[in-house]
PDB file of C-alpha atoms in Angstrom:
ATOM      1  CA  MET A   1      21.296 -27.344  38.665  1.00 53.00           C
ATOM      2  CA  SER A   2      17.254 -28.369  38.746  1.00 63.00           C
ATOM      3  CA  LEU A   3      15.995 -31.566  39.970  1.00 81.00           C
ATOM      4  CA  VAL A   4      12.421 -33.489  40.183  1.00 85.00           C
ATOM      5  CA  CYS A   5      10.756 -34.139  43.745  1.00 84.00           C
ATOM      6  CA  LEU A   6       8.085 -36.392  44.001  1.00 85.00           C
ATOM      7  CA  PRO A   7       6.282 -36.200  47.235  1.00 82.00           C
ATOM      8  CA  GLY A   8       7.842 -38.175  49.712  1.00 83.00           C
ATOM      9  CA  GLU A   9      11.300 -38.467  47.997  1.00 87.00           C
ATOM     10  CA  ASP A  10      14.207 -38.576  50.415  1.00 86.00           C
ATOM     11  CA  LEU A  11      15.668 -34.852  50.254  1.00 84.00           C
ATOM     12  CA  SER A  12      18.609 -35.158  53.111  1.00 79.00           C
ATOM     13  CA  THR A  13      20.844 -35.567  50.135  1.00 78.00           C
ATOM     14  CA  ARG A  14      20.335 -32.653  48.375  1.00 76.00           C
ATOM     15  CA  ILE A  15      20.425 -30.276  50.574  1.00 75.00           C
ATOM     16  CA  PRO A  16      24.278 -29.385  51.954  1.00 69.00           C
ATOM     17  CA  LYS A  17      23.954 -29.334  55.539  1.00 68.00           C
ATOM     18  CA  GLU A  18      27.014 -26.817  56.259  1.00 68.00           C
ATOM     19  CA  ASN A  19      25.571 -23.798  54.798  1.00 63.00           C
ATOM     20  CA  THR A  20      21.757 -24.077  54.453  1.00 62.00           C
ATOM     21  CA  LYS A  21      19.593 -21.913  56.736  1.00 66.00           C
ATOM     22  CA  THR A  22      16.747 -21.457  55.483  1.00 66.00           C
ATOM     23  CA  ILE A  23      14.063 -24.684  54.208  1.00 73.00           C
ATOM     24  CA  GLY A  24      11.755 -22.935  51.685  1.00 73.00           C
ATOM     25  CA  TYR A  25       8.166 -24.142  50.685  1.00 70.00           C
ATOM     26  CA  GLY A  26       7.129 -27.399  49.809  1.00 76.00           C
ATOM     27  CA  ILE A  27      10.026 -29.291  52.051  1.00 82.00           C
ATOM     28  CA  ALA A  28       8.975 -30.710  55.807  1.00 78.00           C
ATOM     29  CA  ARG A  29      10.754 -32.933  58.193  1.00 77.00           C
ATOM     30  CA  ASP A  30       9.388 -36.349  58.280  1.00 76.00           C
ATOM     31  CA  PRO A  31       8.775 -37.113  62.132  1.00 74.00           C
ATOM     32  CA  ASP A  32       9.387 -40.568  62.360  1.00 79.00           C
ATOM     33  CA  SER A  33      12.748 -40.743  60.254  1.00 79.00           C
ATOM     34  CA  ASP A  34      14.280 -36.829  60.694  1.00 74.00           C
ATOM     35  CA  VAL A  35      14.938 -36.525  57.422  1.00 82.00           C
ATOM     36  CA  LEU A  36      13.799 -33.931  54.973  1.00 82.00           C
ATOM     37  CA  VAL A  37      11.256 -34.983  52.724  1.00 84.00           C
ATOM     38  CA  ALA A  38       9.445 -33.048  49.502  1.00 84.00           C
ATOM     39  CA  ARG A  39       6.064 -32.382  50.330  1.00 78.00           C
ATOM     40  CA  GLN A  40       5.170 -31.036  46.769  1.00 76.00           C
ATOM     41  CA  PRO A  41       5.861 -32.440  43.704  1.00 81.00           C
ATOM     42  CA  GLY A  42       8.020 -29.767  41.574  1.00 83.00           C
ATOM     43  CA  ILE A  43      11.553 -28.799  40.823  1.00 85.00           C
ATOM     44  CA  PHE A  44      14.300 -28.685  43.920  1.00 85.00           C
ATOM     45  CA  LYS A  45      16.040 -25.202  43.817  1.00 83.00           C
ATOM     46  CA  HIS A  46      19.108 -23.970  45.952  1.00 79.00           C
ATOM     47  CA  GLU A  47      20.494 -20.542  46.163  1.00 79.00           C
ATOM     48  CA  GLY A  48      22.909 -19.659  48.326  1.00 78.00           C
ATOM     49  CA  GLU A  49      21.605 -20.499  51.898  1.00 78.00           C
ATOM     50  CA  LYS A  50      17.842 -21.339  51.059  1.00 79.00           C
ATOM     51  CA  CYS A  51      16.182 -24.068  49.407  1.00 81.00           C
ATOM     52  CA  TRP A  52      12.839 -25.016  48.090  1.00 80.00           C
ATOM     53  CA  ILE A  53      10.775 -26.803  46.003  1.00 81.00           C
ATOM     54  CA  SER A  54       8.949 -24.953  42.931  1.00 78.00           C
ATOM     55  CA  VAL A  55       6.041 -25.936  42.342  1.00 71.00           C
ATOM     56  CA  HIS A  56       3.590 -24.989  39.355  1.00 64.00           C
ATOM     57  CA  SER A  57       0.663 -26.247  40.567  1.00 54.00           C
ATOM     58  CA  LYS A  58      -1.366 -23.186  39.295  1.00 54.00           C
ATOM     59  CA  ARG A  59      -3.662 -23.134  36.085  1.00 61.00           C
ATOM     60  CA  TYR A  60      -1.697 -22.204  32.674  1.00 68.00           C
ATOM     61  CA  VAL A  61      -2.185 -18.461  31.748  1.00 66.00           C
ATOM     62  CA  ALA A  62      -1.933 -17.441  28.082  1.00 75.00           C
ATOM     63  CA  GLU A  63       1.096 -14.747  27.479  1.00 71.00           C
ATOM     64  CA  LYS A  64       1.443 -12.894  24.279  1.00 79.00           C
ATOM     65  CA  GLY A  65       3.851 -15.084  21.749  1.00 82.00           C
ATOM     66  CA  ASP A  66       3.210 -18.271  23.582  1.00 83.00           C
ATOM     67  CA  ARG A  67       2.957 -20.855  21.279  1.00 89.00           C
ATOM     68  CA  ILE A  68       0.130 -23.461  21.851  1.00 90.00           C
ATOM     69  CA  ILE A  69      -2.148 -26.281  20.866  1.00 92.00           C
ATOM     70  CA  GLY A  70      -5.831 -25.640  20.284  1.00 93.00           C
ATOM     71  CA  ILE A  71      -8.704 -28.193  19.887  1.00 94.00           C
ATOM     72  CA  VAL A  72     -11.224 -27.284  17.751  1.00 95.00           C
ATOM     73  CA  THR A  73     -14.768 -27.300  19.894  1.00 94.00           C
ATOM     74  CA  GLY A  74     -16.986 -25.175  16.689  1.00 94.00           C
ATOM     75  CA  SER A  75     -17.325 -22.136  15.352  1.00 91.00           C
ATOM     76  CA  ALA A  76     -19.033 -18.298  15.192  1.00 87.00           C
ATOM     77  CA  GLY A  77     -18.758 -16.678  12.390  1.00 87.00           C
ATOM     78  CA  ASP A  78     -15.792 -15.585  11.488  1.00 90.00           C
ATOM     79  CA  PHE A  79     -13.902 -17.214  14.468  1.00 93.00           C
ATOM     80  CA  TYR A  80     -13.789 -20.716  15.358  1.00 95.00           C
ATOM     81  CA  LYS A  81     -13.551 -21.807  18.962  1.00 95.00           C
ATOM     82  CA  LEU A  82     -10.195 -23.270  20.265  1.00 94.00           C
ATOM     83  CA  GLU A  83     -10.127 -24.936  23.787  1.00 91.00           C
ATOM     84  CA  ILE A  84      -6.760 -24.440  25.003  1.00 89.00           C
ATOM     85  CA  GLY A  85      -6.076 -25.556  28.528  1.00 82.00           C
ATOM     86  CA  THR A  86      -7.065 -21.952  30.361  1.00 79.00           C
ATOM     87  CA  PRO A  87     -10.307 -21.146  31.512  1.00 76.00           C
ATOM     88  CA  GLU A  88     -11.235 -19.211  28.880  1.00 81.00           C
ATOM     89  CA  ASN A  89     -11.402 -20.849  25.326  1.00 86.00           C
ATOM     90  CA  ALA A  90      -9.805 -18.850  22.142  1.00 92.00           C
ATOM     91  CA  THR A  91     -11.020 -17.887  19.023  1.00 94.00           C
ATOM     92  CA  ILE A  92      -8.547 -17.708  15.768  1.00 94.00           C
ATOM     93  CA  SER A  93     -10.198 -15.984  12.446  1.00 93.00           C
ATOM     94  CA  PHE A  94     -10.423 -18.118   9.909  1.00 91.00           C
ATOM     95  CA  LEU A  95      -8.283 -15.746   7.789  1.00 91.00           C
ATOM     96  CA  ALA A  96      -5.158 -16.377  11.080  1.00 91.00           C
ATOM     97  CA  PHE A  97      -4.144 -19.080   8.574  1.00 92.00           C
ATOM     98  CA  GLU A  98      -1.069 -18.899   5.794  1.00 90.00           C
ATOM     99  CA  GLY A  99      -2.886 -18.362   1.931  1.00 87.00           C
ATOM    100  CA  ALA A 100      -6.687 -18.027   3.750  1.00 85.00           C
ATOM    101  CA  THR A 101      -8.966 -15.198   2.145  1.00 86.00           C
ATOM    102  CA  LYS A 102     -12.971 -14.935   2.027  1.00 87.00           C
ATOM    103  CA  ARG A 103     -13.064 -17.603  -0.918  1.00 88.00           C
ATOM    104  CA  ASN A 104     -10.126 -19.402   0.335  1.00 88.00           C
ATOM    105  CA  ARG A 105     -10.932 -20.670   4.039  1.00 87.00           C
ATOM    106  CA  PRO A 106     -10.066 -23.359   6.006  1.00 88.00           C
ATOM    107  CA  ASP A 107     -11.642 -26.210   6.740  1.00 88.00           C
ATOM    108  CA  LEU A 108     -11.775 -26.834  10.490  1.00 91.00           C
ATOM    109  CA  LYS A 109     -13.989 -29.467  11.819  1.00 93.00           C
ATOM    110  CA  ILE A 110     -14.800 -30.252  16.043  1.00 94.00           C
ATOM    111  CA  GLY A 111     -11.654 -32.259  17.174  1.00 93.00           C
ATOM    112  CA  ASP A 112      -8.762 -30.910  14.479  1.00 94.00           C
ATOM    113  CA  VAL A 113      -5.742 -30.034  16.740  1.00 94.00           C
ATOM    114  CA  VAL A 114      -4.049 -26.763  15.623  1.00 95.00           C
ATOM    115  CA  TYR A 115      -0.417 -25.441  16.657  1.00 95.00           C
ATOM    116  CA  ALA A 116      -0.811 -21.690  17.355  1.00 94.00           C
ATOM    117  CA  GLN A 117       0.539 -18.359  18.783  1.00 93.00           C
ATOM    118  CA  VAL A 118      -1.231 -16.180  21.262  1.00 90.00           C
ATOM    119  CA  MET A 119      -1.613 -12.751  19.769  1.00 88.00           C
ATOM    120  CA  ASP A 120      -3.627 -10.991  22.431  1.00 78.00           C
ATOM    121  CA  GLU A 121      -4.905 -12.233  25.659  1.00 70.00           C
ATOM    122  CA  PHE A 122      -7.656 -10.306  28.072  1.00 70.00           C
ATOM    123  CA  ALA A 123      -8.964 -10.930  31.047  1.00 61.00           C
ATOM    124  CA  HIS A 124     -11.942 -12.428  31.579  1.00 66.00           C
ATOM    125  CA  ALA A 125     -11.795 -12.884  27.630  1.00 78.00           C
ATOM    126  CA  ASP A 126     -11.488 -15.120  24.862  1.00 84.00           C
ATOM    127  CA  VAL A 127      -7.585 -15.298  24.000  1.00 89.00           C
ATOM    128  CA  GLU A 128      -6.701 -14.551  20.734  1.00 92.00           C
ATOM    129  CA  LEU A 129      -4.736 -16.723  18.531  1.00 94.00           C
ATOM    130  CA  THR A 130      -2.837 -16.860  15.213  1.00 93.00           C
ATOM    131  CA  CYS A 131      -1.237 -19.719  12.889  1.00 94.00           C
ATOM    132  CA  VAL A 132       1.572 -16.618  10.639  1.00 91.00           C
ATOM    133  CA  ASP A 133       3.737 -14.738  12.023  1.00 85.00           C
ATOM    134  CA  ALA A 134       4.289 -10.447  10.745  1.00 80.00           C
ATOM    135  CA  VAL A 135       5.280 -11.604   7.179  1.00 81.00           C
ATOM    136  CA  SER A 136       1.631 -13.480   6.946  1.00 78.00           C
ATOM    137  CA  ARG A 137       4.006 -16.899   6.809  1.00 86.00           C
ATOM    138  CA  ALA A 138       2.636 -19.934   8.863  1.00 85.00           C
ATOM    139  CA  ARG A 139       6.452 -21.048   9.766  1.00 86.00           C
ATOM    140  CA  GLY A 140       5.161 -24.512  11.470  1.00 87.00           C
ATOM    141  CA  LEU A 141       2.076 -23.266  12.882  1.00 92.00           C
ATOM    142  CA  GLY A 142      -0.864 -23.996  11.464  1.00 92.00           C
ATOM    143  CA  VAL A 143      -3.640 -27.551  11.660  1.00 93.00           C
ATOM    144  CA  LEU A 144      -1.729 -30.630  12.652  1.00 93.00           C
ATOM    145  CA  SER A 145      -2.844 -33.794  11.118  1.00 90.00           C
ATOM    146  CA  GLY A 146      -1.861 -37.580  12.070  1.00 87.00           C
ATOM    147  CA  GLY A 147      -0.281 -38.604  15.455  1.00 84.00           C
ATOM    148  CA  PHE A 148      -1.541 -38.398  18.916  1.00 85.00           C
ATOM    149  CA  LEU A 149      -2.175 -35.539  21.574  1.00 83.00           C
ATOM    150  CA  PHE A 150      -1.126 -36.184  25.411  1.00 79.00           C
ATOM    151  CA  LYS A 151      -2.486 -33.815  28.193  1.00 76.00           C
ATOM    152  CA  VAL A 152       0.847 -33.229  30.289  1.00 73.00           C
ATOM    153  CA  ILE A 153       0.937 -31.690  33.742  1.00 68.00           C
ATOM    154  CA  ALA A 154       2.813 -27.782  33.393  1.00 62.00           C
ATOM    155  CA  ILE A 155       5.404 -28.790  35.225  1.00 59.00           C
ATOM    156  CA  ILE A 156       6.849 -31.697  32.502  1.00 65.00           C
ATOM    157  CA  VAL A 157       6.397 -28.878  30.237  1.00 62.00           C
ATOM    158  CA  CYS A 158       8.655 -26.637  31.951  1.00 56.00           C
ATOM    159  CA  LEU A 159      11.538 -28.973  32.505  1.00 58.00           C
ATOM    160  CA  PRO A 160      13.194 -28.436  28.968  1.00 57.00           C
ATOM    161  CA  LEU A 161      12.710 -24.513  29.695  1.00 50.00           C
ATOM    162  CA  ASN A 162      14.266 -24.426  32.957  1.00 49.00           C
ATOM    163  CA  SER A 163      17.700 -27.239  31.892  1.00 49.00           C
TER     164      SER A 163
END
């Protein structure tokens, strides 16, 4: 079972003393109280004789097939540029939307929010996105309207995936 740990949290109740031999990354002994505490925020893991905290402090790197939310930051030619939380921007063709043609292109403005899928990712280059599947259907992808957008840390997003 995965449990979230915060820095300074007492882990002595989570770590079985009888069969744990290795204390790994993210866990340290508090010199004042002589108990094991979390040093990093993350997910507490325990397998066999080892326990550690899985820390997701690295930056997000887009992978093919990921579904992401991007914010339109501009347009260049036949492409829109989107900010998706990676060091590089993402691009999406105006033809990558359901029902889009050269005459019927989507009218995206700066600040619009788009739910898209990563089509290709390249090292040190823009990520390519699409809002249609293999049979040119949106299936929930596209421009999002109404509501609110919140930026959260990556560990919050990973929790449902690990449960």
